[in-house]
Every structure is written in C-alpha cells, then in structure tokens.
mmCIF file of C-alpha atoms in Angstrom:
data_model
loop_
_atom_site.group_PDB
_atom_site.id
_atom_site.type_symbol
_atom_site.label_atom_id
_atom_site.label_comp_id
_atom_site.label_asym_id
_atom_site.label_seq_id
_atom_site.Cartn_x
_atom_site.Cartn_y
_atom_site.Cartn_z
ATOM 1 C CA MET A 105 105.645 4.429 -2.386
ATOM 2 C CA SER A 106 104.634 2.304 -5.363
ATOM 3 C CA GLU A 107 103.302 -1.262 -5.144
ATOM 4 C CA ARG A 108 106.247 -2.391 -7.283
ATOM 5 C CA GLN A 109 108.779 -1.013 -4.803
ATOM 6 C CA LEU A 110 107.060 -2.665 -1.866
ATOM 7 C CA SER A 111 106.749 -5.893 -3.821
ATOM 8 C CA GLU A 112 110.475 -5.941 -4.578
ATOM 9 C CA PHE A 113 111.282 -5.502 -0.873
ATOM 10 C CA ALA A 114 108.864 -8.301 0.015
ATOM 11 C CA ASP A 115 110.272 -10.625 -2.664
ATOM 12 C CA LYS A 116 113.774 -10.231 -1.280
ATOM 13 C CA HIS A 117 112.904 -10.807 2.333
ATOM 14 C CA ALA A 118 110.313 -13.541 1.716
ATOM 15 C CA TRP A 119 113.139 -15.929 0.855
ATOM 16 C CA GLN A 120 115.505 -14.888 3.660
ATOM 17 C CA ILE A 121 115.502 -16.776 6.939
ATOM 18 C CA PRO A 122 115.799 -13.987 9.550
ATOM 19 C CA PHE A 123 118.459 -14.215 12.243
ATOM 20 C CA ASP A 124 118.509 -12.064 15.403
ATOM 21 C CA THR A 125 121.806 -10.180 15.145
ATOM 22 C CA SER A 126 123.515 -8.214 17.935
ATOM 23 C CA PRO A 127 125.073 -5.992 19.077
ATOM 24 C CA ARG A 128 123.696 -3.449 16.683
ATOM 25 C CA HIS A 129 127.025 -1.731 15.995
ATOM 26 C CA LEU A 130 128.263 -5.017 14.510
ATOM 27 C CA ALA A 131 125.087 -6.079 12.704
ATOM 28 C CA GLY A 132 126.113 -4.717 9.322
ATOM 29 C CA PRO A 133 124.236 -2.394 6.938
ATOM 30 C CA GLY A 134 121.176 -4.486 6.243
ATOM 31 C CA ASP A 135 118.686 -3.272 3.645
ATOM 32 C CA ALA A 136 119.136 0.396 2.700
ATOM 33 C CA ARG A 137 115.432 0.607 1.885
ATOM 34 C CA HIS A 138 114.725 1.008 5.578
ATOM 35 C CA VAL A 139 116.055 4.515 4.927
ATOM 36 C CA THR A 140 114.888 5.241 1.381
ATOM 37 C CA HIS A 141 111.413 3.758 1.716
ATOM 38 C CA GLY A 142 110.871 5.725 4.935
ATOM 39 C CA LEU A 143 111.808 8.977 3.210
ATOM 40 C CA ALA A 144 109.638 8.184 0.215
ATOM 41 C CA ALA A 145 106.705 7.477 2.531
ATOM 42 C CA ALA A 146 107.218 10.988 3.911
ATOM 43 C CA GLY A 147 107.017 12.522 0.445
ATOM 44 C CA TRP A 148 110.731 12.775 -0.410
ATOM 45 C CA THR A 149 111.623 12.212 -4.067
ATOM 46 C CA ARG A 150 114.711 11.110 -5.926
ATOM 47 C CA THR A 151 116.295 14.132 -7.625
ATOM 48 C CA SER A 152 119.417 12.482 -9.035
ATOM 49 C CA ASP A 153 120.002 10.571 -12.279
ATOM 50 C CA PRO A 154 118.093 7.260 -11.959
ATOM 51 C CA LEU A 155 120.890 5.459 -13.792
ATOM 52 C CA SER A 156 123.655 6.774 -11.542
ATOM 53 C CA PRO A 157 124.908 4.783 -8.521
ATOM 54 C CA ARG A 158 124.922 8.092 -6.652
ATOM 55 C CA MET A 159 121.475 8.746 -5.228
ATOM 56 C CA VAL A 160 120.014 11.995 -3.926
ATOM 57 C CA MET A 161 116.607 12.268 -2.255
ATOM 58 C CA THR A 162 115.109 15.674 -1.447
ATOM 59 C CA SER A 163 112.361 16.702 0.954
ATOM 60 C CA PRO A 164 109.176 18.252 -0.405
ATOM 61 C CA ASP A 165 110.208 21.720 0.819
ATOM 62 C CA HIS A 166 113.791 21.275 -0.530
ATOM 63 C CA ARG A 167 115.267 22.039 2.890
ATOM 64 C CA TYR A 168 116.801 18.585 3.409
ATOM 65 C CA SER A 169 118.613 16.129 1.205
ATOM 66 C CA MET A 170 119.974 12.627 1.642
ATOM 67 C CA ARG A 171 122.877 11.529 -0.558
ATOM 68 C CA PHE A 172 124.193 8.034 -1.025
ATOM 69 C CA THR A 173 127.677 8.063 -2.578
ATOM 70 C CA PRO A 174 129.217 4.640 -3.074
ATOM 71 C CA GLU A 175 132.275 6.190 -4.682
ATOM 72 C CA SER A 176 133.126 8.259 -1.593
ATOM 73 C CA GLY A 177 136.373 6.497 -0.760
ATOM 74 C CA TYR A 178 138.063 9.482 0.972
ATOM 75 C CA THR A 179 135.724 9.739 3.942
ATOM 76 C CA SER A 180 134.214 6.223 3.774
ATOM 77 C CA ALA A 181 130.948 7.957 4.694
ATOM 78 C CA TRP A 182 128.418 6.877 2.117
ATOM 79 C CA TRP A 183 125.322 8.535 3.565
ATOM 80 C CA HIS A 184 125.169 12.353 3.821
ATOM 81 C CA LEU A 185 122.144 14.062 5.374
ATOM 82 C CA THR A 186 122.118 17.818 4.880
ATOM 83 C CA SER A 187 119.948 20.746 5.959
ATOM 84 C CA GLU A 188 119.963 24.075 4.140
ATOM 85 C CA PRO A 189 119.707 27.333 6.130
ATOM 86 C CA PHE A 190 116.108 28.348 6.698
ATOM 87 C CA GLY A 191 115.174 31.482 8.636
ATOM 88 C CA ALA A 192 116.983 31.301 11.984
ATOM 89 C CA GLU A 193 117.875 27.631 11.478
ATOM 90 C CA PRO A 194 121.522 27.170 10.395
ATOM 91 C CA TYR A 195 123.109 24.751 7.951
ATOM 92 C CA TRP A 196 124.016 21.329 9.289
ATOM 93 C CA TYR A 197 125.068 17.918 8.034
ATOM 94 C CA ALA A 198 125.553 14.349 9.196
ATOM 95 C CA ALA A 199 127.885 11.841 7.492
ATOM 96 C CA VAL A 200 127.429 8.116 8.167
ATOM 97 C CA GLY A 201 129.659 5.203 7.125
ATOM 98 C CA GLU A 202 128.609 2.366 4.891
ATOM 99 C CA LEU A 203 128.411 -0.316 7.578
ATOM 100 C CA VAL A 204 126.116 1.557 9.923
ATOM 101 C CA PRO A 205 122.907 -0.439 10.248
ATOM 102 C CA ALA A 206 120.197 0.980 7.995
ATOM 103 C CA GLU A 207 117.698 0.698 10.857
ATOM 104 C CA VAL A 208 119.837 3.025 13.010
ATOM 105 C CA LEU A 209 120.088 5.619 10.247
ATOM 106 C CA ALA A 210 116.350 5.224 9.572
ATOM 107 C CA ALA A 211 115.700 6.237 13.209
ATOM 108 C CA VAL A 212 117.358 9.568 12.395
ATOM 109 C CA THR A 213 115.342 10.177 9.216
ATOM 110 C CA ASP A 214 112.129 9.107 10.965
ATOM 111 C CA ALA A 215 112.867 11.666 13.680
ATOM 112 C CA LEU A 216 113.531 14.296 10.990
ATOM 113 C CA VAL A 217 110.224 13.855 9.159
ATOM 114 C CA ASN A 218 108.238 13.776 12.431
ATOM 115 C CA PRO A 219 107.419 16.907 14.399
ATOM 116 C CA PRO A 220 110.327 17.754 16.758
ATOM 117 C CA PRO A 221 109.833 17.261 20.513
ATOM 118 C CA ALA A 222 108.921 20.245 22.682
ATOM 119 C CA ALA A 223 112.236 19.895 24.580
ATOM 120 C CA GLN A 224 115.480 18.705 23.036
ATOM 121 C CA PRO A 225 116.791 15.497 24.724
ATOM 122 C CA ASP A 226 120.309 14.963 26.054
ATOM 123 C CA PRO A 227 122.100 12.094 24.211
ATOM 124 C CA TRP A 228 124.399 11.642 27.267
ATOM 125 C CA GLN A 229 121.390 10.677 29.392
ATOM 126 C CA THR A 230 120.432 8.067 26.787
ATOM 127 C CA LEU A 231 123.989 6.623 26.870
ATOM 128 C CA ASP A 232 124.039 6.551 30.643
ATOM 129 C CA ALA A 233 120.675 4.780 30.732
ATOM 130 C CA ALA A 234 121.953 2.231 28.247
ATOM 131 C CA GLY A 235 124.880 1.432 30.501
ATOM 132 C CA TRP A 236 127.618 2.755 28.222
ATOM 133 C CA ALA A 237 130.497 3.648 30.534
ATOM 134 C CA ARG A 238 132.508 6.904 30.268
ATOM 135 C CA ASP A 239 136.281 6.694 29.952
ATOM 136 C CA ASP A 240 138.880 9.221 31.166
ATOM 137 C CA SER A 241 138.371 11.351 28.062
ATOM 138 C CA GLY A 242 134.604 11.557 28.615
ATOM 139 C CA ALA A 243 133.739 9.279 25.682
ATOM 140 C CA ALA A 244 131.080 6.598 26.136
ATOM 141 C CA ARG A 245 131.948 3.011 25.224
ATOM 142 C CA SER A 246 129.812 0.008 24.501
ATOM 143 C CA THR A 247 130.110 -2.972 26.865
ATOM 144 C CA ASP A 248 132.271 -4.853 24.363
ATOM 145 C CA GLY A 249 134.554 -1.833 23.964
ATOM 146 C CA MET A 250 134.138 -1.799 20.179
ATOM 147 C CA CYS A 251 131.958 1.323 19.791
ATOM 148 C CA THR A 252 132.856 4.794 21.071
ATOM 149 C CA ILE A 253 130.696 7.933 21.171
ATOM 150 C CA GLU A 254 132.207 11.319 21.960
ATOM 151 C CA HIS A 255 131.419 14.975 21.600
ATOM 152 C CA ARG A 256 134.592 16.461 20.175
ATOM 153 C CA PRO A 257 135.397 20.074 21.061
ATOM 154 C CA VAL A 258 137.072 22.585 18.779
ATOM 155 C CA SER A 259 140.742 21.677 18.266
ATOM 156 C CA GLU A 260 143.517 21.791 15.668
ATOM 157 C CA LEU A 261 141.884 18.815 13.997
ATOM 158 C CA HIS A 262 138.230 19.942 14.315
ATOM 159 C CA ASP A 263 137.063 23.391 13.346
ATOM 160 C CA THR A 264 133.714 22.965 15.045
ATOM 161 C CA PRO A 265 132.330 20.740 17.851
ATOM 162 C CA GLU A 266 130.825 17.523 16.575
ATOM 163 C CA TRP A 267 129.427 14.223 17.684
ATOM 164 C CA HIS A 268 131.687 11.398 16.562
ATOM 165 C CA ILE A 269 130.692 7.736 16.657
ATOM 166 C CA GLU A 270 133.134 5.007 15.717
ATOM 167 C CA THR A 271 133.152 1.233 15.778
ATOM 168 C CA HIS A 272 136.599 -0.287 15.705
ATOM 169 C CA GLU A 273 138.731 -3.284 16.517
ATOM 170 C CA THR A 274 139.476 -3.469 20.220
ATOM 171 C CA LYS A 275 142.726 -5.448 20.071
ATOM 172 C CA PHE A 276 144.624 -2.642 18.376
ATOM 173 C CA HIS A 277 142.510 0.339 19.410
ATOM 174 C CA GLU A 278 145.210 1.931 21.540
ATOM 175 C CA LEU A 279 147.485 1.887 18.486
ATOM 176 C CA GLY A 280 144.809 3.292 16.184
ATOM 177 C CA GLY A 281 143.305 -0.054 15.228
ATOM 178 C CA ARG A 282 141.150 -0.724 12.201
ATOM 179 C CA ARG A 283 138.007 1.332 11.921
ATOM 180 C CA ILE A 284 134.884 -0.642 11.037
ATOM 181 C CA TRP A 285 132.515 2.290 10.511
ATOM 182 C CA HIS A 286 132.114 5.870 11.707
ATOM 183 C CA ALA A 287 129.589 8.700 11.802
ATOM 184 C CA HIS A 288 129.793 12.481 12.286
ATOM 185 C CA PHE A 289 127.045 14.883 13.374
ATOM 186 C CA HIS A 290 127.810 18.582 12.883
ATOM 187 C CA GLN A 291 127.368 20.869 15.892
ATOM 188 C CA ASN A 292 124.146 22.347 14.474
ATOM 189 C CA VAL A 293 122.386 19.001 14.078
ATOM 190 C CA PRO A 294 119.324 19.120 16.376
ATOM 191 C CA ALA A 295 119.878 17.166 19.546
ATOM 192 C CA HIS A 296 116.798 15.028 18.975
ATOM 193 C CA LEU A 297 118.293 13.669 15.728
ATOM 194 C CA VAL A 298 121.557 12.771 17.436
ATOM 195 C CA ASN A 299 119.548 11.205 20.250
ATOM 196 C CA ALA A 300 117.530 9.174 17.746
ATOM 197 C CA PHE A 301 120.786 7.702 16.396
ATOM 198 C CA VAL A 302 122.156 7.031 19.868
ATOM 199 C CA THR A 303 118.851 5.485 21.070
ATOM 200 C CA ALA A 304 118.620 3.119 18.076
ATOM 201 C CA LEU A 305 122.341 2.202 18.268
ATOM 202 C CA THR A 306 122.323 1.402 21.978
ATOM 203 C CA ASP A 307 119.016 -0.551 21.876
ATOM 204 C CA THR A 308 119.729 -4.106 22.983
ATOM 205 C CA ALA A 309 116.959 -5.557 20.816
ATOM 206 C CA PRO A 310 118.542 -7.506 17.953
ATOM 207 C CA LEU A 311 118.266 -6.552 14.315
ATOM 208 C CA GLN A 312 117.129 -9.062 11.697
ATOM 209 C CA ARG A 313 119.627 -10.167 9.098
ATOM 210 C CA GLY A 314 119.154 -12.905 6.553
ATOM 211 C CA MET A 315 121.017 -16.182 6.658
ATOM 212 C CA HIS A 316 124.489 -15.681 5.063
ATOM 213 C CA GLU A 317 123.956 -11.916 4.934
ATOM 214 C CA PRO A 318 127.287 -10.245 5.861
ATOM 215 C CA THR A 319 127.628 -8.520 9.214
ATOM 216 C CA ALA A 320 130.067 -5.716 10.020
ATOM 217 C CA HIS A 321 132.330 -7.990 12.101
ATOM 218 C CA TYR A 322 132.802 -11.660 12.880
ATOM 219 C CA ARG A 323 132.083 -10.965 16.580
ATOM 220 C CA ALA A 324 128.410 -10.259 15.811
ATOM 221 C CA VAL A 325 126.189 -12.835 17.442
ATOM 222 C CA GLN A 326 123.442 -14.421 15.361
ATOM 223 C CA GLU A 327 120.632 -16.709 16.471
ATOM 224 C CA PRO A 328 117.505 -17.931 14.627
ATOM 225 C CA SER A 329 114.820 -15.280 14.954
ATOM 226 C CA PRO A 330 111.363 -16.081 16.270
ATOM 227 C CA LEU A 331 110.043 -13.808 13.485
ATOM 228 C CA SER A 332 108.955 -15.247 10.156
ATOM 229 C CA PRO A 333 109.996 -13.628 6.873
ATOM 230 C CA GLN A 334 106.454 -12.355 6.447
ATOM 231 C CA GLN A 335 106.526 -10.716 9.862
ATOM 232 C CA VAL A 336 109.716 -8.875 8.879
ATOM 233 C CA VAL A 337 108.023 -7.630 5.744
ATOM 234 C CA ASP A 338 104.827 -6.688 7.611
ATOM 235 C CA ALA A 339 106.788 -4.663 10.185
ATOM 236 C CA HIS A 340 108.437 -2.720 7.340
ATOM 237 C CA THR A 341 105.099 -2.030 5.669
ATOM 238 C CA ASP A 342 103.411 -1.025 8.912
ATOM 239 C CA ARG A 343 106.220 1.471 9.632
ATOM 240 C CA LEU A 344 105.772 3.070 6.206
ATOM 241 C CA LYS A 345 102.033 3.393 6.700
ATOM 242 C CA ALA A 346 102.580 5.045 10.073
ATOM 243 C CA ILE A 347 105.066 7.539 8.582
ATOM 244 C CA THR A 348 102.690 8.463 5.807
ATOM 245 C CA ALA A 349 99.790 8.914 8.230
ATOM 246 C CA ARG A 350 101.829 11.139 10.585
ATOM 247 C CA VAL A 351 103.134 13.318 7.725
ATOM 248 C CA ARG A 352 99.680 13.755 6.261
ATOM 249 C CA ALA A 353 98.230 14.673 9.652
ATOM 250 C CA ALA A 354 100.984 17.249 10.206
ATOM 251 C CA ARG A 355 100.316 18.795 6.812
ATOM 252 C CA ARG A 356 96.595 19.017 7.484
ATOM 253 C CA ARG A 357 97.300 20.852 10.735
ATOM 254 C CA GLN A 358 99.594 23.290 8.935
ATOM 255 C CA THR A 359 97.119 24.026 6.125
ATOM 256 C CA LYS A 360 93.979 24.069 8.261
ATOM 257 C CA PRO A 361 92.463 27.572 8.045
ATOM 258 C CA ALA A 362 92.143 29.548 11.225
ATOM 259 C CA PRO A 363 88.632 29.618 12.647
ATOM 260 C CA ALA A 364 86.640 32.658 11.638
ATOM 261 C CA PRO A 365 86.169 35.220 14.402
ATOM 262 C CA VAL A 366 82.864 35.064 16.184
ATOM 263 C CA HIS A 367 80.898 38.282 15.796
ATOM 264 C CA THR A 368 78.516 38.968 18.638
ATOM 265 C CA ARG A 369 75.624 41.209 17.799
ATOM 266 C CA THR A 370 74.887 43.898 20.322
ATOM 267 C CA ALA A 371 71.228 44.249 21.130
ATOM 268 C CA GLN A 372 69.861 47.520 19.774
ATOM 269 C CA PRO A 373 67.394 49.543 21.784
ATOM 270 C CA ALA A 374 63.869 49.365 20.505
ATOM 271 C CA ALA A 375 62.901 52.310 18.357
ATOM 272 C CA ARG A 376 60.573 54.787 20.011
ATOM 273 C CA ARG A 377 57.464 55.876 18.324
#
C-alpha cells in the first residue's frame, strides 16, 4: 500500500459524517477499497490495464484472482473471486453482486489471505446461531425476510451444488420479486470462506455509511454513529497493518530453514599404549 492510496481513502472519509447502517444486507456497497486495499496489504497486485474500468488483482503466487467487472450486465455479479487448480486443490469461483457490502466481501478475502483453520466450519451453525430461521425448503432467512441463504443441490438449473445468497423485495417474493443483490459460491469454495461471508453478513453490528451515501434499499435503518470520521479511517488503517503483519509472519514461517540435525559425538575409548 502506498501513502497516496491511504491518503486518498482518508481524504474521502474525513469529510463524511458516519451513520450506523443496518441490517447489513441492505447497507449498500460502501467503499470498495475495503476489498482492494486488504488484498494489496496482503501482496496482491493489479494485473489489468490501469486505464480500464475492469480491474483484476492477482495473488503473489498467481493462484487466486479478483475481478471487478462493471460492464457485467448479464449476471449482475461485479466481483469474481477465482482459484486456479493447484495440486489436489480444485478450481473454484465466487460471484458477488454489486450491492453486497464491501465489508462483507472483505471478510472473505481476509479469510483467504490468512492461514485456513484446522477444521472447516459449518455455515449452517453460524446461521442458526444468528437466529436466521429455516423455511420448508431448508433455506435460511433473515428476520426481515429480505435475505435468503440456501445450499442448492444439483438440478436441471444447476450443474453443481452451490451456496446461493440473495437479497430481494419481500412484498413480491412469492411471485419472483425484484432482486436487490445476489452471490454464488461454487461447491469447491472452502467452507471457511463461505462461513466468513455468512458470519459478516449476519453480524448485527451496523456498518458505517456516510451521510447521503446510497444504501441498497430504503428500508435500511440509519442513525448517527458514535464513531468520528477519523476513527473510521483509523480502523481501516489498523486492519491493513494487521493483514500485512500476518502475511509476513506466515511467509517467514514458510521460508524458515529447518533446524540442522544435532550430531552427538560418541566417546572413543582411550588409546592403549
């Protein structure tokens, strides 16, 4: 991360009066730099044309890429996170709509650049703990009924199982009401990444949005935040420093040479004269 990039983030938020905005699935996209700055702090670089609105960031080992495609009108999914096959690890992808809060997507990328947990979590347990009720189809719904999370099996419409998250109008939902945003996680996406998304999405803590900054829906609730603009900037900077420190520590552990074997000298019998 350069000082100029951090300064531009600070300049924008220094003049925004923060408002606590909830629920998270209606908070709106926020600042995309929660995602891109986090990846840059982990050593990812932009590998696309700097003058193009389409952005591609690639991990240092070239295994992962994040694409931002504002012209993607067909799927309405502007963020695409992809993993290339590596050894026994298969290909996978995640596609996330434009109005997904950047902080929720950043939880996924933070989990990706950190060492994976020893045991993969179960996203259903996270949903149950958050109080999202299951309907007759097995999908979990937010308390306002506007966000649905389901694990879709193979069917005529879906070639592979996938996690599908969708925020939608409730009034016309039974008739296929208007979709606000959606996200897909391919079956091979590690469970801890799906769980990171679910955990961040169901968190009841509000997200900060600036005064007059658009939300995803008029039903989002906004109240003046106790945080100052500088505290919002400081929290962003502290997160980037923590990511950089963790990534550097992980790299040191990977490159640390193995300790040399200890050679014990066997006592030799004294020579006889």
